[in-house]
Short mmCIF file of C-alpha atoms in Angstrom, two decimals:
data_model
loop_
_atom_site.label_atom_id
_atom_site.label_comp_id
_atom_site.label_asym_id
_atom_site.label_seq_id
_atom_site.Cartn_x
_atom_site.Cartn_y
_atom_site.Cartn_z
CA MET A 575 -30.09 51.61 -25.09
CA PRO A 576 -28.46 50.02 -28.17
CA PRO A 577 -25.89 47.25 -27.60
CA THR A 578 -22.88 49.36 -28.55
CA ASP A 579 -23.68 51.87 -25.81
CA ARG A 580 -23.84 49.01 -23.36
CA ILE A 581 -20.35 47.90 -24.29
CA ARG A 582 -19.12 51.41 -23.62
CA ASP A 583 -20.86 51.41 -20.28
CA HIS A 584 -19.35 48.18 -19.13
CA ALA A 585 -15.90 48.75 -20.55
CA GLY A 586 -15.88 52.29 -19.18
CA GLN A 587 -14.84 53.77 -22.53
CA GLY A 588 -17.28 56.58 -21.95
CA ALA A 589 -15.26 57.78 -18.94
CA ALA A 590 -14.63 61.50 -19.02
CA THR A 591 -11.05 61.81 -17.81
CA THR A 592 -8.03 60.94 -19.93
CA VAL A 593 -6.41 58.95 -17.13
CA ALA A 594 -9.40 56.71 -16.66
CA ALA A 595 -9.70 56.19 -20.42
CA HIS A 596 -6.03 55.30 -20.64
CA ARG A 597 -6.30 52.81 -17.78
CA THR A 598 -9.26 51.24 -19.47
CA ARG A 599 -7.39 50.90 -22.73
CA ARG A 600 -4.54 49.15 -20.99
CA ARG A 601 -6.85 46.82 -19.14
CA LEU A 602 -8.65 46.06 -22.37
CA ARG A 603 -5.46 45.21 -24.25
CA ALA A 604 -4.62 42.48 -21.70
CA ASP A 605 -8.21 41.25 -21.81
CA GLN A 606 -8.17 41.16 -25.60
CA ALA A 607 -4.85 39.33 -25.60
CA ARG A 608 -6.27 36.67 -23.27
CA GLN A 609 -9.35 36.35 -25.46
CA LEU A 610 -7.22 35.87 -28.58
CA ALA A 611 -4.83 33.50 -26.79
CA ASP A 612 -7.75 31.26 -25.79
CA LEU A 613 -8.94 31.02 -29.40
CA LEU A 614 -5.45 30.27 -30.68
CA ARG A 615 -4.91 27.71 -27.90
CA HIS A 616 -7.93 25.79 -29.13
CA GLN A 617 -6.60 25.85 -32.70
CA ILE A 618 -3.21 24.62 -31.52
CA LEU A 619 -4.62 21.83 -29.34
CA THR A 620 -6.88 20.58 -32.10
CA GLY A 621 -4.01 20.55 -34.59
CA ARG A 622 -5.43 23.19 -36.93
CA PHE A 623 -2.02 24.63 -37.81
CA THR A 624 -1.20 21.58 -39.88
CA ASP A 625 2.37 22.56 -40.80
CA GLY A 626 3.16 23.49 -37.20
CA THR A 627 3.45 27.19 -38.00
CA LEU A 628 1.04 29.92 -36.93
CA PRO A 629 0.00 32.55 -39.47
CA HIS A 630 2.00 35.78 -39.58
CA GLU A 631 1.15 38.36 -36.91
CA THR A 632 -0.41 40.66 -39.50
CA THR A 633 -2.65 37.86 -40.77
CA LEU A 634 -3.68 36.95 -37.22
CA GLY A 635 -4.48 40.61 -36.58
CA THR A 636 -6.73 40.73 -39.63
CA ASP A 637 -8.35 37.34 -38.96
CA TYR A 638 -9.15 38.16 -35.35
CA GLY A 639 -9.72 41.92 -35.65
CA ALA A 640 -6.90 42.55 -33.19
CA SER A 641 -4.14 45.16 -33.13
CA ARG A 642 -0.51 44.19 -33.67
CA ASN A 643 0.26 44.75 -29.99
CA THR A 644 -2.65 42.56 -28.91
CA VAL A 645 -1.51 39.76 -31.24
CA ARG A 646 2.02 39.98 -29.85
CA GLN A 647 0.77 39.93 -26.28
CA ALA A 648 -1.45 36.90 -27.04
CA LEU A 649 1.51 35.05 -28.56
CA ASP A 650 3.56 35.98 -25.48
CA LEU A 651 0.93 34.34 -23.27
CA LEU A 652 1.04 31.14 -25.31
CA ARG A 653 4.84 31.20 -25.28
CA ALA A 654 4.81 31.52 -21.49
CA GLU A 655 2.62 28.41 -21.41
CA GLY A 656 5.16 26.61 -23.55
CA LEU A 657 2.65 26.05 -26.35
CA VAL A 658 4.42 28.08 -29.04
CA ASP A 659 7.89 29.35 -29.72
CA ARG A 660 9.28 32.09 -31.92
CA LEU A 661 11.92 31.12 -34.45
CA PRO A 662 13.85 33.96 -36.10
CA GLY A 663 13.17 33.96 -39.82
CA VAL A 664 10.40 31.38 -39.48
CA GLY A 665 7.77 32.93 -37.22
CA THR A 666 5.70 31.40 -34.46
CA ILE A 667 5.71 27.62 -34.31
CA VAL A 668 3.75 25.11 -32.29
CA ALA A 669 6.25 24.01 -29.63
CA ALA A 670 4.38 21.48 -27.53
CA ARG A 671 1.84 18.80 -27.99
CA LYS A 672 -0.92 18.12 -25.49
CA TYR A 673 -2.44 14.67 -25.41
CA PRO A 674 -6.15 14.12 -24.80
CA HIS A 675 -7.17 11.89 -21.91
CA GLY A 676 -10.82 10.87 -22.10
CA LEU A 677 -13.28 11.85 -19.38
CA ASP A 678 -16.04 9.75 -20.89
CA ARG A 679 -14.77 6.28 -20.22
CA LEU A 680 -12.61 4.74 -17.55
CA MET A 681 -9.34 3.93 -19.29
CA GLY A 682 -5.71 3.37 -18.43
CA LEU A 683 -3.08 5.71 -19.81
CA ALA A 684 -1.58 3.32 -22.38
CA GLU A 685 -5.10 2.41 -23.54
CA THR A 686 -6.22 6.02 -23.95
CA LEU A 687 -3.00 7.23 -25.62
CA HIS A 688 -2.22 4.16 -27.77
CA GLU A 689 -2.57 6.09 -31.02
CA HIS A 690 -0.11 8.74 -29.82
CA GLY A 691 2.72 6.41 -28.93
CA ARG A 692 4.14 4.08 -26.34
CA VAL A 693 3.56 4.50 -22.63
CA THR A 694 6.33 3.23 -20.36
CA ASN A 695 6.36 3.25 -16.58
CA GLU A 696 9.37 3.73 -14.34
CA VAL A 697 8.50 1.93 -11.11
CA ARG A 698 9.97 4.11 -8.35
CA THR A 699 8.51 2.18 -5.42
CA LEU A 700 6.70 -1.14 -5.21
CA GLY A 701 5.75 -3.15 -2.18
CA PRO A 702 3.29 -3.78 0.67
CA ALA A 703 2.81 -1.05 3.28
CA PRO A 704 0.31 -0.64 6.15
CA ALA A 705 -2.82 1.20 4.97
CA PRO A 706 -3.41 4.52 6.76
CA ALA A 707 -7.02 4.94 7.92
CA PRO A 708 -8.22 7.02 4.92
CA VAL A 709 -6.80 4.47 2.47
CA ALA A 710 -8.16 1.49 4.42
CA GLU A 711 -11.61 3.08 4.57
CA ARG A 712 -11.80 3.69 0.86
CA LEU A 713 -10.38 0.30 -0.15
CA HIS A 714 -12.58 -1.54 2.41
CA VAL A 715 -9.64 -3.16 4.22
CA GLN A 716 -8.77 -3.15 7.92
CA PRO A 717 -6.81 -0.05 9.00
CA GLY A 718 -3.15 -1.01 9.29
CA ALA A 719 -3.56 -4.06 7.05
CA ASP A 720 -0.97 -4.17 4.28
CA VAL A 721 -1.90 -2.80 0.87
CA LEU A 722 0.29 -2.74 -2.22
CA TYR A 723 1.80 0.70 -2.79
CA ILE A 724 3.16 1.56 -6.24
CA GLU A 725 4.79 4.76 -7.37
CA ARG A 726 5.34 5.19 -11.08
CA LEU A 727 6.70 7.88 -13.34
CA ARG A 728 4.82 7.44 -16.60
CA ARG A 729 6.18 8.50 -19.96
CA LEU A 730 4.79 8.78 -23.46
CA ASN A 731 7.46 8.18 -26.09
CA GLY A 732 10.04 8.85 -23.39
CA LEU A 733 8.58 12.21 -22.23
CA PRO A 734 7.40 12.38 -18.59
CA LEU A 735 3.61 12.68 -18.49
CA SER A 736 2.54 11.83 -14.95
CA LEU A 737 3.58 10.70 -11.49
CA ASP A 738 1.14 8.10 -10.12
CA LEU A 739 0.73 6.95 -6.50
CA THR A 740 -1.36 3.78 -6.29
CA TYR A 741 -2.85 1.71 -3.45
CA ILE A 742 -4.31 -1.77 -4.09
CA PRO A 743 -5.69 -4.34 -1.61
CA LEU A 744 -2.99 -6.94 -1.03
CA ASP A 745 -5.04 -10.02 -1.98
CA ILE A 746 -5.19 -8.63 -5.50
CA GLY A 747 -1.97 -6.60 -5.35
CA THR A 748 0.37 -9.52 -4.62
CA ALA A 749 -0.03 -10.78 -8.19
CA LEU A 750 1.15 -7.37 -9.44
CA LEU A 751 4.58 -7.93 -7.90
CA ASP A 752 5.44 -10.32 -10.72
CA ALA A 753 3.66 -8.40 -13.46
CA ASP A 754 5.20 -6.28 -16.22
CA LEU A 755 4.35 -2.94 -14.60
CA GLU A 756 6.89 -1.17 -16.81
CA ASN A 757 4.83 -1.77 -19.93
CA THR A 758 1.28 -2.48 -18.82
CA ASP A 759 -1.55 -0.36 -17.37
CA VAL A 760 -2.55 -1.37 -13.83
CA PHE A 761 -6.16 -1.39 -15.12
CA ARG A 762 -5.42 -4.19 -17.56
CA LEU A 763 -3.50 -6.15 -14.94
CA LEU A 764 -6.36 -5.80 -12.43
CA GLU A 765 -8.82 -7.20 -14.96
CA ALA A 766 -6.46 -10.07 -15.79
CA ILE A 767 -5.85 -10.90 -12.12
CA THR A 768 -9.47 -10.75 -11.00
CA GLY A 769 -11.04 -12.12 -14.17
CA GLN A 770 -13.51 -9.24 -13.87
CA ARG A 771 -13.98 -6.04 -15.83
CA LEU A 772 -13.54 -2.80 -13.96
CA GLY A 773 -16.84 -1.09 -13.22
CA HIS A 774 -16.73 2.59 -12.33
CA ALA A 775 -14.45 5.15 -10.71
CA GLU A 776 -15.05 8.25 -8.63
CA ILE A 777 -12.70 10.97 -9.80
CA THR A 778 -11.71 14.42 -8.58
CA LEU A 779 -9.67 16.82 -10.70
CA GLU A 780 -7.74 19.82 -9.43
CA ALA A 781 -5.15 22.25 -10.75
CA VAL A 782 -2.19 22.65 -8.38
CA ASN A 783 1.27 24.16 -8.61
CA ALA A 784 3.88 21.40 -8.54
CA ASP A 785 6.13 21.38 -5.49
CA ALA A 786 9.89 21.39 -6.05
CA HIS A 787 10.36 17.65 -5.81
CA SER A 788 7.37 16.69 -7.97
CA SER A 789 8.41 19.14 -10.67
CA ALA A 790 11.95 17.72 -10.60
CA VAL A 791 10.62 14.18 -11.03
CA LEU A 792 8.32 15.31 -13.86
CA GLN A 793 11.14 17.38 -15.39
CA ALA A 794 8.86 20.42 -15.36
CA PRO A 795 9.64 23.94 -14.11
CA ARG A 796 9.14 24.46 -10.39
CA GLY A 797 5.61 25.62 -9.71
CA ALA A 798 4.39 24.28 -13.06
CA ALA A 799 0.63 23.78 -13.20
CA VAL A 800 -0.25 20.15 -12.66
CA LEU A 801 -3.58 18.46 -13.37
CA MET A 802 -4.12 16.38 -10.26
CA LEU A 803 -6.45 13.39 -10.56
CA GLU A 804 -7.65 11.41 -7.58
CA ARG A 805 -9.40 8.24 -8.67
CA LEU A 806 -11.00 5.38 -6.74
CA THR A 807 -11.71 2.53 -9.13
CA HIS A 808 -14.13 -0.32 -8.47
CA LEU A 809 -14.46 -3.76 -10.02
CA ALA A 810 -17.66 -4.53 -11.92
CA ASP A 811 -19.02 -6.14 -8.73
CA GLY A 812 -18.56 -2.83 -6.89
CA ARG A 813 -15.49 -3.68 -4.80
CA PRO A 814 -12.98 -0.77 -4.58
CA VAL A 815 -9.60 -2.04 -5.83
CA ASP A 816 -7.44 0.86 -6.90
CA LEU A 817 -6.91 4.24 -5.20
CA GLU A 818 -4.70 6.59 -7.20
CA PHE A 819 -3.25 10.06 -6.89
CA ILE A 820 -2.00 11.17 -10.29
CA ARG A 821 -0.09 14.35 -11.16
CA PHE A 822 -0.29 15.04 -14.90
CA ARG A 823 2.01 17.66 -16.40
CA GLY A 824 -0.39 20.47 -17.27
CA ASP A 825 1.49 21.24 -20.47
CA ARG A 826 1.16 17.70 -21.82
CA ILE A 827 -2.36 16.52 -20.98
CA THR A 828 -5.91 17.72 -21.58
CA MET A 829 -9.03 15.94 -20.33
CA SER A 830 -12.01 15.87 -22.66
CA GLY A 831 -15.54 14.64 -22.25
CA LEU A 832 -19.22 15.14 -22.81
CA LEU A 833 -21.66 16.42 -20.21
CA HIS A 834 -25.42 16.11 -20.36
CA ARG A 835 -27.98 18.46 -18.88
CA SER A 836 -30.27 15.65 -17.73
CA LEU A 837 -28.99 12.55 -15.99
CA MET B 227 11.97 -12.93 -4.07
CA PRO B 228 9.71 -11.88 -1.17
CA PRO B 229 7.89 -8.55 -1.49
CA THR B 230 10.05 -6.73 1.06
CA ASP B 231 13.18 -7.49 -0.97
CA ARG B 232 11.46 -6.05 -3.97
CA ILE B 233 10.84 -2.79 -2.17
CA ARG B 234 14.53 -2.64 -1.31
CA ASP B 235 15.40 -3.28 -4.92
CA HIS B 236 13.24 -0.54 -6.26
CA ALA B 237 14.00 1.98 -3.54
CA GLY B 238 17.67 1.17 -3.71
CA GLN B 239 17.96 0.68 0.05
CA GLY B 240 20.16 -2.33 -0.56
CA ALA B 241 22.83 -0.06 -2.06
CA ALA B 242 26.24 -0.73 -0.59
CA THR B 243 27.74 2.72 -0.29
CA THR B 244 26.77 5.19 2.41
CA VAL B 245 26.47 8.03 -0.08
CA ALA B 246 24.03 6.15 -2.28
CA ALA B 247 22.01 5.09 0.76
CA HIS B 248 21.91 8.67 2.00
CA ARG B 249 20.79 9.98 -1.37
CA THR B 250 18.09 7.37 -1.46
CA ARG B 251 16.85 8.34 1.99
CA ARG B 252 16.63 11.96 0.96
CA ARG B 253 14.75 11.13 -2.18
CA LEU B 254 12.42 8.92 -0.22
CA ARG B 255 11.66 11.62 2.37
CA ALA B 256 10.33 13.91 -0.37
CA ASP B 257 8.41 11.03 -1.92
CA GLN B 258 6.93 10.06 1.45
CA ALA B 259 6.00 13.66 2.16
CA ARG B 260 4.14 13.87 -1.16
CA GLN B 261 2.38 10.61 -0.42
CA LEU B 262 1.26 11.85 3.01
CA ALA B 263 0.28 15.27 1.64
CA ASP B 264 -2.01 13.61 -0.92
CA LEU B 265 -3.81 11.63 1.80
CA LEU B 266 -4.20 14.71 4.00
CA ARG B 267 -5.39 16.76 1.03
CA HIS B 268 -8.23 14.33 0.50
CA GLN B 269 -9.18 14.55 4.19
CA ILE B 270 -9.12 18.35 4.02
CA LEU B 271 -11.16 18.56 0.81
CA THR B 272 -13.81 16.17 2.11
CA GLY B 273 -14.12 18.11 5.38
CA ARG B 274 -12.87 15.32 7.65
CA PHE B 275 -11.17 17.72 10.06
CA THR B 276 -14.50 18.91 11.38
CA ASP B 277 -13.20 21.58 13.74
CA GLY B 278 -10.88 22.96 11.07
CA THR B 279 -7.74 21.81 12.92
CA LEU B 280 -5.40 19.02 11.84
CA PRO B 281 -4.17 16.52 14.45
CA HIS B 282 -0.85 17.27 16.14
CA GLU B 283 2.26 16.40 14.14
CA THR B 284 3.06 13.54 16.53
CA THR B 285 -0.42 12.07 16.08
CA LEU B 286 -0.16 12.38 12.30
CA GLY B 287 3.21 10.64 12.45
CA THR B 288 1.69 7.73 14.39
CA ASP B 289 -1.47 7.55 12.27
CA TYR B 290 0.42 7.53 8.98
CA GLY B 291 3.60 5.72 10.08
CA ALA B 292 5.68 8.72 9.08
CA SER B 293 8.64 10.40 10.72
CA ARG B 294 8.35 13.85 12.26
CA ASN B 295 10.38 15.35 9.42
CA THR B 296 8.18 13.73 6.79
CA VAL B 297 5.04 15.03 8.53
CA ARG B 298 6.51 18.54 8.61
CA GLN B 299 7.49 18.39 4.97
CA ALA B 300 4.01 17.15 4.01
CA LEU B 301 2.40 20.03 5.92
CA ASP B 302 4.81 22.43 4.20
CA LEU B 303 3.58 21.14 0.83
CA LEU B 304 -0.04 21.74 1.82
CA ARG B 305 0.82 25.18 3.17
CA ALA B 306 2.51 26.08 -0.11
CA GLU B 307 -0.75 25.12 -1.84
CA GLY B 308 -2.62 27.44 0.51
CA LEU B 309 -4.69 24.57 1.93
CA VAL B 310 -3.45 24.81 5.53
CA ASP B 311 -1.80 27.37 7.75
CA ARG B 312 0.17 27.15 10.95
CA LEU B 313 -1.08 29.18 13.89
CA PRO B 314 1.31 29.57 16.83
CA GLY B 315 -0.17 27.96 19.92
CA VAL B 316 -2.98 26.36 17.88
CA GLY B 317 -1.30 24.08 15.37
CA THR B 318 -2.15 23.43 11.75
CA ILE B 319 -5.52 24.72 10.58
CA VAL B 320 -7.47 24.30 7.37
CA ALA B 321 -6.95 27.63 5.61
CA ALA B 322 -8.88 27.32 2.38
CA ARG B 323 -12.02 25.75 1.15
CA LYS B 324 -12.33 24.14 -2.26
CA TYR B 325 -15.76 23.91 -3.81
CA PRO B 326 -16.87 20.89 -5.84
CA HIS B 327 -18.04 21.47 -9.41
CA GLY B 328 -19.82 18.43 -10.83
CA LEU B 329 -18.48 16.64 -13.88
CA ASP B 330 -21.52 14.40 -14.10
CA ARG B 331 -24.15 16.85 -15.18
CA LEU B 332 -24.12 20.03 -17.19
CA MET B 333 -24.77 22.79 -14.66
CA GLY B 334 -24.20 26.49 -14.25
CA LEU B 335 -21.99 27.76 -11.45
CA ALA B 336 -24.75 29.18 -9.25
CA GLU B 337 -26.75 25.98 -9.74
CA THR B 338 -23.90 23.68 -8.82
CA LEU B 339 -22.70 25.75 -5.83
CA HIS B 340 -26.08 26.89 -4.47
CA GLU B 341 -25.60 25.06 -1.18
CA HIS B 342 -22.24 26.74 -0.63
CA GLY B 343 -23.39 30.31 -1.02
CA ARG B 344 -24.27 33.05 -3.44
CA VAL B 345 -22.66 33.38 -6.85
CA THR B 346 -22.40 36.92 -8.21
CA ASN B 347 -21.01 37.97 -11.57
CA GLU B 348 -19.10 41.15 -12.34
CA VAL B 349 -19.76 41.81 -16.02
CA ARG B 350 -16.47 43.20 -17.36
CA THR B 351 -17.46 43.29 -21.03
CA LEU B 352 -20.79 42.78 -22.76
CA GLY B 353 -21.74 43.38 -26.36
CA PRO B 354 -21.80 42.16 -29.95
CA ALA B 355 -18.52 41.53 -31.72
CA PRO B 356 -17.61 39.93 -35.08
CA ALA B 357 -17.05 36.18 -34.67
CA PRO B 358 -13.51 35.06 -35.59
CA ALA B 359 -13.49 31.97 -37.83
CA PRO B 360 -12.96 29.39 -35.03
CA VAL B 361 -15.85 30.84 -33.02
CA ALA B 362 -18.13 31.09 -36.05
CA GLU B 363 -17.39 27.51 -37.03
CA ARG B 364 -18.21 26.12 -33.61
CA LEU B 365 -21.35 28.22 -33.10
CA HIS B 366 -22.56 27.54 -36.68
CA VAL B 367 -22.75 31.21 -37.65
CA GLN B 368 -21.21 33.01 -40.63
CA PRO B 369 -17.59 34.07 -40.06
CA GLY B 370 -17.57 37.78 -39.23
CA ALA B 371 -21.23 37.77 -38.19
CA ASP B 372 -21.80 39.41 -34.82
CA VAL B 373 -21.97 37.19 -31.76
CA LEU B 374 -22.55 38.31 -28.20
CA TYR B 375 -19.32 38.41 -26.21
CA ILE B 376 -19.48 38.41 -22.40
CA GLU B 377 -16.64 38.54 -19.95
CA ARG B 378 -17.47 37.90 -16.31
CA LEU B 379 -15.55 37.64 -13.07
CA ARG B 380 -17.54 35.19 -10.97
CA ARG B 381 -17.50 35.19 -7.20
CA LEU B 382 -18.82 32.88 -4.52
CA ASN B 383 -19.73 34.80 -1.36
CA GLY B 384 -17.60 37.65 -2.66
CA LEU B 385 -14.44 35.56 -3.32
CA PRO B 386 -13.21 35.41 -6.94
CA LEU B 387 -13.74 31.89 -8.34
CA SER B 388 -13.45 32.18 -12.09
CA LEU B 389 -12.99 34.40 -15.12
CA ASP B 390 -15.39 33.41 -17.92
CA LEU B 391 -15.21 34.40 -21.61
CA THR B 392 -18.46 33.59 -23.40
CA TYR B 393 -19.64 33.68 -27.03
CA ILE B 394 -23.34 33.33 -27.93
CA PRO B 395 -25.06 33.58 -31.34
CA LEU B 396 -26.63 37.02 -31.56
CA ASP B 397 -30.22 35.92 -32.29
CA ILE B 398 -30.24 34.37 -28.83
CA GLY B 399 -27.67 36.66 -27.25
CA THR B 400 -29.55 39.93 -27.84
CA ALA B 401 -32.06 39.01 -25.15
CA LEU B 402 -29.17 38.63 -22.67
CA LEU B 403 -28.38 42.34 -22.97
CA ASP B 404 -31.38 43.13 -20.78
CA ALA B 405 -31.02 40.15 -18.44
CA ASP B 406 -29.77 40.10 -14.87
CA LEU B 407 -26.34 38.69 -15.72
CA GLU B 408 -24.97 39.82 -12.36
CA ASN B 409 -27.11 37.30 -10.47
CA THR B 410 -28.11 34.61 -12.96
CA ASP B 411 -26.26 31.76 -14.70
CA VAL B 412 -26.13 32.15 -18.49
CA PHE B 413 -27.38 28.53 -18.67
CA ARG B 414 -30.64 29.44 -16.98
CA LEU B 415 -31.05 32.53 -19.15
CA LEU B 416 -30.44 30.51 -22.32
CA GLU B 417 -33.16 28.04 -21.34
CA ALA B 418 -35.56 30.89 -20.52
CA ILE B 419 -34.86 32.72 -23.80
CA THR B 420 -35.09 29.69 -26.07
CA GLY B 421 -37.83 27.86 -24.19
CA GLN B 422 -35.65 24.75 -24.57
CA ARG B 423 -33.56 22.77 -22.14
CA LEU B 424 -29.83 22.61 -22.76
CA GLY B 425 -28.73 19.26 -24.14
CA HIS B 426 -25.05 18.41 -23.91
CA ALA B 427 -21.65 20.07 -23.86
CA GLU B 428 -18.22 19.10 -25.09
CA ILE B 429 -15.66 20.02 -22.47
CA THR B 430 -11.89 20.12 -22.26
CA LEU B 431 -10.03 20.62 -18.98
CA GLU B 432 -6.44 21.75 -18.60
CA ALA B 433 -4.16 22.95 -15.83
CA VAL B 434 -2.29 26.14 -16.76
CA ASN B 435 -0.25 28.73 -14.89
CA ALA B 436 -2.16 32.01 -14.74
CA ASP B 437 -0.59 34.88 -16.65
CA ALA B 438 0.04 38.13 -14.79
CA HIS B 439 -3.17 39.83 -15.84
CA SER B 440 -5.47 36.85 -15.27
CA SER B 441 -4.02 36.27 -11.81
CA ALA B 442 -4.50 39.95 -10.97
CA VAL B 443 -8.15 39.78 -12.02
CA LEU B 444 -8.66 36.56 -10.03
CA GLN B 445 -6.72 38.03 -7.08
CA ALA B 446 -4.45 34.98 -7.14
CA PRO B 447 -0.64 34.89 -7.01
CA ARG B 448 1.10 35.28 -10.36
CA GLY B 449 1.60 31.88 -11.94
CA ALA B 450 -1.09 30.31 -9.74
CA ALA B 451 -2.40 27.03 -11.13
CA VAL B 452 -5.69 27.55 -12.92
CA LEU B 453 -8.18 24.88 -13.95
CA MET B 454 -9.07 25.91 -17.47
CA LEU B 455 -12.38 24.70 -18.86
CA GLU B 456 -13.37 25.06 -22.49
CA ARG B 457 -17.01 24.20 -23.01
CA LEU B 458 -19.26 24.20 -26.08
CA THR B 459 -22.85 23.85 -24.97
CA HIS B 460 -25.72 22.76 -27.20
CA LEU B 461 -29.47 23.16 -26.87
CA ALA B 462 -31.56 19.99 -26.54
CA ASP B 463 -32.17 20.14 -30.32
CA GLY B 464 -28.40 20.01 -30.89
CA ARG B 465 -27.76 23.62 -31.86
CA PRO B 466 -24.50 25.01 -30.38
CA VAL B 467 -25.36 28.14 -28.39
CA ASP B 468 -22.64 28.88 -25.86
CA LEU B 469 -18.86 28.71 -26.27
CA GLU B 470 -16.97 29.39 -23.06
CA PHE B 471 -13.39 29.68 -21.88
CA ILE B 472 -13.34 29.52 -18.09
CA ARG B 473 -10.36 29.99 -15.75
CA PHE B 474 -11.14 28.58 -12.31
CA ARG B 475 -8.81 29.41 -9.44
CA GLY B 476 -7.11 26.08 -8.76
CA ASP B 477 -7.16 26.66 -5.02
CA ARG B 478 -10.93 27.14 -4.88
CA ILE B 479 -12.46 24.57 -7.24
CA THR B 480 -12.35 20.81 -7.68
CA MET B 481 -14.20 18.88 -10.41
CA SER B 482 -15.75 15.59 -9.42
CA GLY B 483 -17.47 12.89 -11.38
CA LEU B 484 -18.04 9.25 -12.09
CA LEU B 485 -16.46 7.33 -14.95
CA HIS B 486 -17.61 3.96 -16.27
CA ARG B 487 -15.48 1.30 -17.89
CA SER B 488 -18.11 0.43 -20.50
CA LEU B 489 -20.02 3.07 -22.41
#
C-alpha cells in the first residue's frame, strides 16, 4: 500500500458516507490549525518575526500549504494564548514575549534572565515558622524546628513572572533577614552566606491551572496555565538548603534544555 | 529588629485600623492555603498517603499549624486541580495519579512509564507531507521536500496522556509506515531503522491552556493546563531526525530531573 493510501486510511477520508466525510474534514481542520499554530509558536518564541509582525494570512497559507480558514483558526489559537494580537490595518502582531529559563544549569532568576532586564522581588512574607514534617524531612531539620519562610512575587522589568514560596534552614536563613531580597537572587545570597557554591537541585515541573488567588497575585486570568516548579537545592557539600515552590506565568516563561540518550 | 517584628512588617499585621487588619487576614488565609496545598501536593505526588486517604482535617490542621478554614481552602485548591476528592463518610481521597517523566535522560514514553503500565498510541494521521520552512530547516531537509508527519494520541492504561505531532525526514520515516506505531515508541523504531542510538535532544517546556479541540481529544476540560514539550531529537552522529510537539495533560504528568550549578 503506497503512503498516500495510508493517510486516507488513518484520516478516514476514504469513508463512503457524506456525513462521515464531512465530520472528518471538520476534525482535520482543527488538527491542521493546531499543527500550524505549533510551528508559528516556535517562530514567535525564537524571535523569527523580527519586526514583530506575522506575514499576511495569504502568505502564511502559501508558506504552510494551509487553507485560509486553517490559517485563521491557527491565529485564533495563538491569540487565545495571548501570543499574538490582530491590529486593524496592520495585521497580526506578536503580542507577548516569553523568556527562556535554562534547564541545563542551576541558576537563579535574575542570573538566568539578566540579558532580558531587571528582576525585582516583592517580599510578601518573611520570617521564621515551624517546619511541617515534609519540609523538615527534606531540609534535614527537626520537625517543628523553625525554618525561614519567604514568599516573593518576582517581576521582570516590572511585569509579574512568578510567585515563589521558599523554605530555608534557620541557621542559614537568619542572615537573609538583613539581606537585599528585593534585588538579589536567594541563590546568590546562599552562596555568600555559606561561602560555598550550590551543588545540585532536584526539580519537578508541572502544568496547573492557577487558582483565583494565585492568578490575582500574578495578574493573570483566572485559570491561567502556570508552570509549577518544585525545587530542592543542595549546597556543594550535599546539604539541602532551599526548598521552593514556584509558580511561573505560563505565558511569560519557557524552560529549555538538552537531554542525552545515555547518562 | 527581631525576626517576628519583621514578619509583622511584611504581613502588615501591625496595621492600626481594623479594616486593614481584616484585609490582611483575608489575604493571608489564601496565601496560607496555597502554602499548605503545595506541601500536600508533594505528599500526594510522591505517594505518601499510602492508603489513598488524606488525614482528617483536624489532624492536618495540627500537623501543619493551620486553621480549619485554611485546611479546607487548601483541600479545595487541590480538588479544583483534580488531585483529591471528598467522599461523604470517608474523607478526602487521592483522586488522580500523576506519572513522572524523566528530564535527566532522553526516553520515549513507553520506556519511561513502563513500570506504571502499558502505553498505547492511537495513530490519528500518518503520511508524507511537504515540510514547511521551519520544519525543513530544523530537520536539515530541503524546504518543501516530503517529511513523514505522524499525529498520535498516547494513552497509559487506556487513559489519554498526550497528543504528539511528529515530523521525521522521509528517508528514515518511510520505514515507519510499516511499523507497529500503536505499541512502540518512535524512539525505539528510529534506533532500529537507523542502526544508531539516539544522541541528544533540545527541549522546550511551556504551560499553556488547552484549546477547545485539543482538550476534547485529550478528554480534558476546556482550558485545562497542558505541559507542552517541543523536542528536536538527534541521532548519535548529530543528524536531526525527529521534531515533536507534545501536549501532555497537566493533571497526569510531571517532569523530574536534576540540575547542577556547574556545567
